[in-house]
Coordinates of C-alpha atoms in Angstrom, one line a residue:
X1 CA -12.5 41.0 11.4
X2 CA -10.8 38.2 13.1
X3 CA -7.1 39.0 13.9
X4 CA -4.3 36.5 14.1
X5 CA -1.3 37.0 16.5
X6 CA 1.5 35.9 14.3
X7 CA 4.2 35.8 16.9
X8 CA 2.0 33.7 19.1
X9 CA 1.4 31.2 16.2
X10 CA 5.1 31.1 15.4
X11 CA 6.1 30.3 19.0
X12 CA 3.3 27.7 19.2
X13 CA 4.5 25.7 16.1
X14 CA 8.2 26.1 16.6
X15 CA 8.4 22.9 18.8
X16 CA 6.0 20.9 16.6
X17 CA 7.6 18.3 14.3
X18 CA 6.3 15.5 12.0
X19 CA 9.5 13.6 13.2
X20 CA 8.6 13.7 16.9
X21 CA 7.2 10.6 18.4
X22 CA 3.5 10.0 17.8
X23 CA 2.1 9.0 21.1
X24 CA -1.5 8.4 19.8
X25 CA -0.7 4.7 19.4
X26 CA -2.3 2.4 22.1
X27 CA 0.1 1.7 25.0
X28 CA 2.1 5.0 24.5
X29 CA 0.3 7.1 27.0
X30 CA 2.4 9.0 29.6
X31 CA 5.7 8.3 27.8
X32 CA 8.6 10.7 28.3
X33 CA 8.2 12.5 24.9
X34 CA 11.0 15.1 25.6
X35 CA 13.5 12.3 26.2
X36 CA 12.4 10.2 23.3
X37 CA 12.5 13.1 20.8
X38 CA 16.0 14.0 22.0
X39 CA 17.3 10.6 21.3
X40 CA 15.5 10.5 17.9
X41 CA 17.0 13.8 17.0
X42 CA 20.5 12.7 18.2
X43 CA 20.5 9.9 15.7
X44 CA 18.7 11.5 12.9
X45 CA 19.9 15.2 12.6
X46 CA 22.9 14.4 10.4
X47 CA 21.0 12.3 7.9
X48 CA 19.9 13.6 4.6
X49 CA 16.4 12.2 5.2
X50 CA 16.2 14.2 8.4
X51 CA 17.4 17.4 6.7
X52 CA 14.9 16.9 3.9
X53 CA 12.0 16.4 6.3
X54 CA 13.1 19.5 8.2
X55 CA 13.1 21.5 5.0
X56 CA 9.6 20.2 4.2
X57 CA 8.4 21.1 7.8
X58 CA 9.8 24.7 7.4
X59 CA 8.0 25.0 4.1
X60 CA 4.8 23.8 5.5
X61 CA 5.1 26.3 8.4
X62 CA 6.0 29.1 6.1
X63 CA 3.0 28.5 3.9
X64 CA 0.7 28.1 6.9
X65 CA 1.9 31.4 8.2
X66 CA 1.3 33.1 4.9
X67 CA -2.2 31.8 4.9
X68 CA -2.8 33.0 8.4
X69 CA -1.5 36.5 7.4
X70 CA -4.0 36.5 4.5
X71 CA -6.8 35.4 6.9
X72 CA -6.0 38.2 9.3
X73 CA -6.8 40.6 6.4
X74 CA -10.1 39.0 5.3
X75 CA -13.0 41.3 5.8
X76 CA -15.6 40.7 8.5
X77 CA -18.2 40.4 5.9
X78 CA -16.3 37.5 4.2
X79 CA -15.8 35.8 7.6
X80 CA -19.5 36.0 8.4
X81 CA -20.3 34.5 5.0
X82 CA -17.9 31.6 5.6
X83 CA -19.3 31.0 9.1
X84 CA -22.8 30.9 7.5
X85 CA -21.7 28.5 4.8
X86 CA -19.9 26.1 7.1
X87 CA -22.8 26.1 9.6
X88 CA -25.2 25.2 6.7
X89 CA -22.8 22.6 5.4
X90 CA -22.7 20.8 8.8
X91 CA -26.4 21.2 9.3
X92 CA -27.1 19.6 5.9
X93 CA -24.9 16.6 6.6
X94 CA -26.2 16.1 10.1
X95 CA -29.5 15.5 8.5
X96 CA -28.1 12.6 6.5
X97 CA -26.3 11.0 9.6
X98 CA -27.2 7.3 9.4
X99 CA -27.3 5.4 12.7
X100 CA -29.1 2.2 11.8
X101 CA -26.2 0.0 11.2
X102 CA -23.8 -1.8 13.8
X103 CA -20.3 -1.6 12.4
X104 CA -17.4 -3.4 14.2
X105 CA -13.7 -2.7 13.8
X106 CA -11.6 -5.7 14.9
X107 CA -7.9 -4.9 15.7
X108 CA -5.4 -7.5 16.9
X109 CA -3.3 -6.4 19.8
X110 CA 0.4 -5.9 18.8
X111 CA -0.2 -8.7 16.3
X112 CA 3.3 -9.7 15.0
X113 CA 4.8 -9.2 18.6
X114 CA 2.1 -11.3 20.2
X115 CA 2.4 -14.1 17.7
X116 CA 6.1 -14.3 18.6
X117 CA 5.4 -14.2 22.3
X118 CA 2.8 -16.9 21.9
X119 CA 5.3 -19.1 20.2
X120 CA 8.1 -18.2 22.7
X121 CA 6.5 -17.5 26.1
X122 CA 9.8 -16.4 27.7
X123 CA 9.3 -13.1 25.8
X124 CA 6.0 -12.4 27.7
X125 CA 7.4 -10.3 30.5
X126 CA 10.2 -8.6 28.3
X127 CA 10.2 -5.5 26.1
X128 CA 10.3 -6.9 22.6
X129 CA 9.8 -5.9 19.0
X130 CA 9.6 -7.5 15.7
X131 CA 12.0 -6.2 12.9
X132 CA 15.6 -5.5 12.6
X133 CA 18.3 -2.9 13.6
X134 CA 17.3 -0.8 10.6
X135 CA 13.5 -0.8 11.1
X136 CA 10.8 -2.2 13.4
X137 CA 7.5 -3.5 12.3
X138 CA 5.8 -3.5 15.7
X139 CA 6.5 -3.7 19.4
X140 CA 4.8 -5.2 22.4
X141 CA 3.1 -3.1 25.0
X142 CA 6.0 -3.3 27.5
X143 CA 8.4 -1.8 24.9
X144 CA 5.9 0.9 24.0
X145 CA 6.2 2.3 27.5
X146 CA 9.7 3.3 26.5
X147 CA 8.6 4.9 23.3
X148 CA 9.4 2.0 21.1
X149 CA 7.1 1.7 18.2
X150 CA 6.6 0.6 14.5
X151 CA 8.6 2.4 11.8
X152 CA 11.4 3.2 14.2
X153 CA 15.0 2.1 13.5
X154 CA 16.0 -0.8 15.8
X155 CA 19.2 1.0 17.0
X156 CA 17.2 4.1 18.2
X157 CA 14.7 1.8 19.9
X158 CA 17.7 -0.1 21.6
X159 CA 18.9 3.3 23.1
X160 CA 15.4 4.0 24.3
X161 CA 15.0 0.6 25.8
X162 CA 18.5 -1.1 26.3
X163 CA 16.8 -4.4 27.3
X164 CA 14.8 -4.6 24.2
X165 CA 14.7 -7.9 22.3
X166 CA 14.3 -7.6 18.6
X167 CA 12.9 -10.8 16.7
X168 CA 13.1 -11.3 13.1
X169 CA 9.6 -11.3 11.4
X170 CA 8.0 -14.4 10.0
X171 CA 5.4 -13.1 7.6
X172 CA 4.4 -16.5 6.3
X173 CA 3.4 -17.3 10.0
X174 CA 1.6 -14.0 10.3
X175 CA -0.4 -14.6 7.0
X176 CA -1.4 -18.1 8.4
X177 CA -2.7 -16.6 11.6
X178 CA -4.5 -13.7 9.8
X179 CA -6.4 -16.3 7.7
X180 CA -7.8 -17.9 11.0
X181 CA -8.8 -14.4 12.3
X182 CA -10.7 -13.5 9.0
X183 CA -12.4 -16.9 8.9
X184 CA -13.9 -16.1 12.3
X185 CA -15.0 -12.6 11.2
X186 CA -16.5 -14.0 8.1
X187 CA -18.9 -16.0 10.2
X188 CA -20.7 -12.7 11.2
X189 CA -20.4 -10.8 8.0
X190 CA -19.5 -12.5 4.7
X191 CA -18.8 -9.1 3.2
X192 CA -16.2 -8.1 5.8
X193 CA -13.3 -6.0 4.7
X194 CA -9.7 -6.9 5.8
X195 CA -7.7 -3.6 5.9
X196 CA -4.4 -5.4 6.8
X197 CA -3.3 -8.8 8.2
X198 CA -4.4 -7.8 11.6
X199 CA -7.5 -5.5 11.3
X200 CA -11.0 -5.7 9.6
X201 CA -14.4 -4.1 9.5
X202 CA -17.6 -6.0 9.5
X203 CA -21.3 -5.1 9.7
X204 CA -23.1 -7.3 12.2
X205 CA -26.6 -5.7 11.8
X206 CA -28.1 -8.6 10.0
X207 CA -26.3 -11.2 12.3
X208 CA -27.9 -9.5 15.3
X209 CA -31.3 -9.9 13.8
X210 CA -30.7 -13.6 13.3
X211 CA -28.9 -13.9 16.6
X212 CA -32.3 -13.3 18.4
X213 CA -33.4 -16.8 17.4
X214 CA -30.1 -18.5 18.4
X215 CA -30.3 -21.2 21.1
X216 CA -27.9 -21.1 24.0
X217 CA -25.8 -23.9 22.3
X218 CA -25.4 -21.7 19.2
X219 CA -23.7 -19.1 21.5
X220 CA -21.6 -21.5 23.6
X221 CA -17.9 -22.1 23.2
X222 CA -15.0 -23.5 25.2
X223 CA -13.8 -21.0 27.8
X224 CA -10.0 -21.5 27.3
X225 CA -7.7 -22.1 24.4
X226 CA -6.2 -25.6 24.2
X227 CA -4.4 -27.8 21.7
X228 CA -5.6 -31.0 23.5
X229 CA -9.0 -31.9 21.9
X230 CA -9.6 -34.5 24.5
X231 CA -9.3 -32.2 27.4
X232 CA -12.5 -31.5 29.4
X233 CA -13.5 -27.9 29.0
X234 CA -15.5 -25.4 30.8
X235 CA -17.8 -23.5 28.5
X236 CA -19.0 -20.0 28.2
X237 CA -22.3 -18.7 26.8
X238 CA -22.5 -15.3 25.2
X239 CA -25.7 -13.1 25.0
X240 CA -27.6 -11.8 22.0
X241 CA -26.9 -8.0 22.0
X242 CA -24.1 -6.3 20.0
X243 CA -21.6 -6.1 22.9
X244 CA -22.1 -9.8 23.7
X245 CA -21.7 -10.7 20.0
X246 CA -18.4 -8.8 19.7
X247 CA -17.1 -10.4 22.9
X248 CA -18.0 -13.7 21.2
X249 CA -16.1 -12.8 18.0
X250 CA -13.0 -11.8 20.0
X251 CA -13.2 -15.0 22.1
X252 CA -13.4 -17.2 19.0
X253 CA -10.4 -15.4 17.5
X254 CA -8.7 -16.2 20.9
X255 CA -9.7 -19.9 20.6
X256 CA -8.5 -20.1 17.0
X257 CA -5.2 -18.3 17.5
X258 CA -4.5 -18.0 21.2
X259 CA -4.2 -14.2 20.5
X260 CA -6.2 -11.3 21.8
X261 CA -8.1 -8.7 19.8
X262 CA -9.6 -5.4 20.6
X263 CA -12.8 -4.0 19.0
X264 CA -14.8 -0.8 18.4
X265 CA -18.6 -0.8 17.9
X266 CA -20.3 2.2 16.3
X267 CA -22.7 3.4 13.6
X268 CA -20.0 4.0 11.0
X269 CA -16.6 2.8 10.0
X270 CA -14.8 6.1 11.1
X271 CA -16.2 5.9 14.6
X272 CA -15.8 2.1 15.0
X273 CA -12.0 2.4 14.2
X274 CA -11.6 5.2 16.8
X275 CA -13.6 3.1 19.4
X276 CA -11.3 0.0 18.9
X277 CA -8.5 1.9 20.3
X278 CA -10.2 3.0 23.6
X279 CA -9.8 -0.2 25.7
X280 CA -6.7 -1.7 24.1
X281 CA -5.4 -4.3 24.7
X282 CA -8.0 -7.1 24.8
X283 CA -11.0 -4.9 25.3
X284 CA -13.8 -3.3 23.4
X285 CA -15.9 -0.1 23.4
X286 CA -19.3 0.6 22.1
X287 CA -20.4 4.1 21.2
X288 CA -24.1 4.7 21.5
X289 CA -26.0 5.6 18.3
X290 CA -26.9 9.0 19.6
X291 CA -25.6 12.3 18.3
X292 CA -24.9 13.7 21.8
X293 CA -22.9 10.6 22.7
X294 CA -20.9 10.8 19.5
X295 CA -20.0 14.4 19.9
X296 CA -19.1 13.9 23.6
X297 CA -16.7 11.1 22.4
X298 CA -15.2 12.8 19.5
X299 CA -14.9 16.5 20.5
X300 CA -12.0 16.1 22.9
X301 CA -10.0 13.7 20.7
X302 CA -6.6 14.8 19.5
X303 CA -6.7 15.3 15.6
X304 CA -3.9 12.9 15.2
X305 CA -6.1 10.1 16.4
X306 CA -8.4 10.5 13.5
X307 CA -7.8 8.2 10.6
X308 CA -6.8 10.1 7.5
X309 CA -5.1 13.0 9.4
X310 CA -1.4 12.3 9.0
X311 CA 1.6 14.1 10.3
X312 CA 1.6 16.8 7.5
X313 CA -2.1 17.7 7.9
X314 CA -1.7 17.6 11.8
X315 CA 1.3 20.0 11.4
X316 CA -0.8 22.5 9.2
X317 CA -3.7 22.3 11.7
X318 CA -1.3 23.0 14.5
X319 CA -0.2 26.0 12.8
X320 CA -3.9 27.2 12.9
X321 CA -4.1 26.5 16.6
X322 CA -6.1 23.3 16.1
X323 CA -5.3 20.4 18.3
X324 CA -8.5 18.6 18.9
X325 CA -11.7 17.7 17.0
X326 CA -13.5 20.5 18.9
X327 CA -11.0 23.0 17.8
X328 CA -11.5 21.8 14.2
X329 CA -15.2 22.4 14.5
X330 CA -14.8 25.9 16.2
X331 CA -12.4 27.0 13.4
X332 CA -14.3 25.5 10.5
X333 CA -14.7 28.9 8.8
X334 CA -11.0 29.3 8.9
X335 CA -10.4 25.8 7.2
X336 CA -13.1 26.7 4.6
X337 CA -11.3 30.0 3.7
X338 CA -7.7 28.7 3.8
X339 CA -7.9 25.1 2.6
X340 CA -9.3 23.3 -0.5
X341 CA -12.9 22.3 -0.7
X342 CA -12.0 18.6 -0.5
X343 CA -9.9 19.1 2.5
X344 CA -12.6 21.2 4.3
X345 CA -15.3 18.6 3.6
X346 CA -13.1 15.7 4.8
X347 CA -12.1 17.5 8.0
X348 CA -15.6 18.6 8.8
X349 CA -17.0 15.1 8.4
X350 CA -14.2 13.8 10.6
X351 CA -14.6 16.2 13.4
X352 CA -18.3 15.5 13.6
X353 CA -18.0 11.7 13.5
X354 CA -19.8 11.5 10.2
X355 CA -18.8 8.7 7.8
X356 CA -19.8 5.8 5.7
X357 CA -21.6 2.8 7.2
X358 CA -21.2 0.8 4.1
X359 CA -18.3 -1.7 3.9
X360 CA -17.0 -1.3 0.3
X361 CA -13.8 -3.2 -0.6
X362 CA -12.8 -0.7 -3.3
X363 CA -12.3 2.1 -0.7
X364 CA -9.1 0.6 0.5
X365 CA -5.9 2.5 -0.1
X366 CA -4.4 1.5 -3.5
X367 CA -1.2 3.5 -3.6
X368 CA 1.3 5.4 -1.6
X369 CA 4.2 7.3 -2.7
X370 CA 6.7 10.3 -2.4
X371 CA 8.2 12.6 -4.9
X372 CA 11.1 15.2 -5.1
X373 CA 12.2 18.0 -7.4
X374 CA 15.9 18.7 -7.9
X375 CA 17.4 21.6 -6.1
X376 CA 18.8 23.0 -9.4
X377 CA 15.6 22.4 -11.3
X378 CA 17.2 19.8 -13.6
X379 CA 19.4 16.9 -13.3
X380 CA 21.2 14.6 -15.6
X381 CA 23.5 13.1 -12.9
X382 CA 22.8 9.4 -12.8
X383 CA 24.3 8.9 -9.3
X384 CA 22.4 11.8 -8.0
X385 CA 19.2 10.4 -9.5
X386 CA 19.8 6.8 -8.1
X387 CA 20.5 8.4 -4.7
X388 CA 17.3 10.1 -4.8
X389 CA 15.5 6.9 -5.9
X390 CA 17.0 5.2 -2.8
X391 CA 15.9 8.0 -0.4
X392 CA 12.4 7.9 -1.8
X393 CA 12.4 4.1 -1.4
X394 CA 13.2 4.6 2.2
X395 CA 10.5 7.0 2.8
X396 CA 7.8 4.8 1.1
X397 CA 9.1 1.8 3.2
X398 CA 8.9 3.9 6.3
X399 CA 5.3 4.8 5.6
X400 CA 4.3 1.3 4.6
X401 CA 5.6 -0.1 7.9
X402 CA 4.0 2.6 10.0
X403 CA 0.7 1.8 8.3
X404 CA 1.1 -2.0 8.6
X405 CA 1.0 -2.4 4.7
X406 CA 3.0 -4.2 2.1
X407 CA 3.3 -3.8 -1.7
X408 CA 4.0 -6.2 -4.6
X409 CA 4.3 -3.4 -7.3
X410 CA 6.3 -0.2 -7.7
X411 CA 5.8 2.7 -10.0
X412 CA 8.4 5.2 -11.2
X413 CA 7.0 8.6 -12.4
X414 CA 9.4 10.9 -13.9
X415 CA 9.1 14.4 -15.5
X416 CA 11.6 15.4 -18.2
X417 CA 12.9 18.9 -19.2
X418 CA 9.9 19.3 -21.4
X419 CA 7.6 18.8 -18.5
X420 CA 6.4 15.6 -20.0
X421 CA 5.2 13.1 -17.2
X422 CA 5.3 9.3 -17.7
X423 CA 5.0 6.3 -15.4
X424 CA 6.8 2.8 -15.4
X425 CA 5.6 -0.2 -13.4
X426 CA 7.2 -3.3 -12.2
X427 CA 5.9 -6.2 -10.1
X428 CA 8.1 -7.4 -7.2
X429 CA 9.1 -11.0 -6.4
X430 CA 6.6 -10.9 -3.3
X431 CA 4.7 -8.5 -1.0
X432 CA 7.2 -6.4 0.9
X433 CA 7.7 -3.1 2.8
X434 CA 11.5 -3.2 2.8
X435 CA 13.3 -0.3 1.4
X436 CA 16.0 -2.5 -0.4
X437 CA 13.3 -4.5 -2.2
X438 CA 11.4 -1.4 -3.3
X439 CA 14.7 0.3 -4.4
X440 CA 15.6 -2.8 -6.4
X441 CA 12.4 -2.5 -8.5
X442 CA 12.8 1.3 -8.9
X443 CA 16.4 1.0 -9.9
X444 CA 15.5 -1.6 -12.6
X445 CA 13.0 0.8 -14.0
X446 CA 15.2 3.8 -13.9
X447 CA 18.1 2.1 -15.5
X448 CA 16.0 1.0 -18.4
X449 CA 14.9 4.6 -18.9
X450 CA 18.7 5.6 -18.7
X451 CA 19.9 3.1 -21.2
X452 CA 17.0 3.7 -23.7
X453 CA 17.3 7.4 -23.7
X454 CA 18.9 8.9 -26.9
X455 CA 20.8 11.4 -24.7
X456 CA 21.6 11.6 -21.0
X457 CA 18.3 11.5 -19.2
X458 CA 17.4 15.0 -18.0
X459 CA 14.8 15.1 -15.3
X460 CA 12.9 17.7 -13.2
X461 CA 11.1 15.3 -10.9
X462 CA 11.1 11.7 -9.6
X463 CA 8.1 10.1 -7.8

């Protein structure tokens, strides 16, 4: 039987919080996390949002400890059976590992911020961010050294970095620049997939085969960006292998926009995305298509680096003593016994660097949401309901900004006293990630339900 020291686990997770600064973002290495978290706490601890998040965290930790307590009582025979199953699961999927494609993840460097710096060079040597006092969309690499990052309120960022300059976003301009970037990428893979304005996946396997027959002139471009078409230019010629091809893509993006991009090159989408973060900004990293190289790369990675492992999952795993992909693999039998089959399978694929090498446009995230139940179980208080709608709108806005996403449609899902669930949908005036715009749409839907109900609307849940 495998025993769990509960006191050790409790002490271990007591300082872990989903609300602490996430330093996995490029440019945030070696920041003073203790100082930053103290400032975030000072400004957040009295808010209802913070208290609600704190309650959620305590609930996550409580449930995780309950699971660990159950795990400590599982028989040695059951654990051995779980170890055997998980070993066979990994072995089976290792046999299906595909390494015959060359997938590239292109990720622009601090995109919104660098567009503004390009258009106002006086900002180049200063800490700056794009957004407002209420919320930031991104920050440049100078500001990140102070802990300033996307989805952070501007007033907190100002305390972290008093010299911070906050510039209002110009999303029409960012869309225009994004079109230029995607146009370059499409030259190498017509089936590329844009995941946001500033990042995309492409498969250059076929291009590399054709590239072998390219002449030098087909691979030659001006060395420097210029707006003067009559200016005499020095040229640069790129090679024919994958790394040279990706350097060429990044250089052509620079020529089209005067902005820099980073890139990751690997055998599947999951690994390519991880690789694009290695040599940021304005760099690239290629992971060899060898199992040993892949495992050597992924084993020491913090789990928070892995796409799909968000703050809630990271907190649960931390409760289990799992901090890296290697930890995840070593405790795979624990995950199998304590979590759902879907969660187990996703985490095992992630920790071994297994993933799809097919770029499919319908795999993009379609929705994002938050829900709450009422403390008393049922509410028919309109003001209370509208306040909750606003709080949920803020949470959704926060997550949209942190993931670099926008929405043009909102859904209101409500559960009434008879446990009937129904959903209402409204299109917004334009793509947005602002809390006030999201709330405006949700409030419209809610008020329609309120006015059309035969009696005061009595609800158990709002999503």
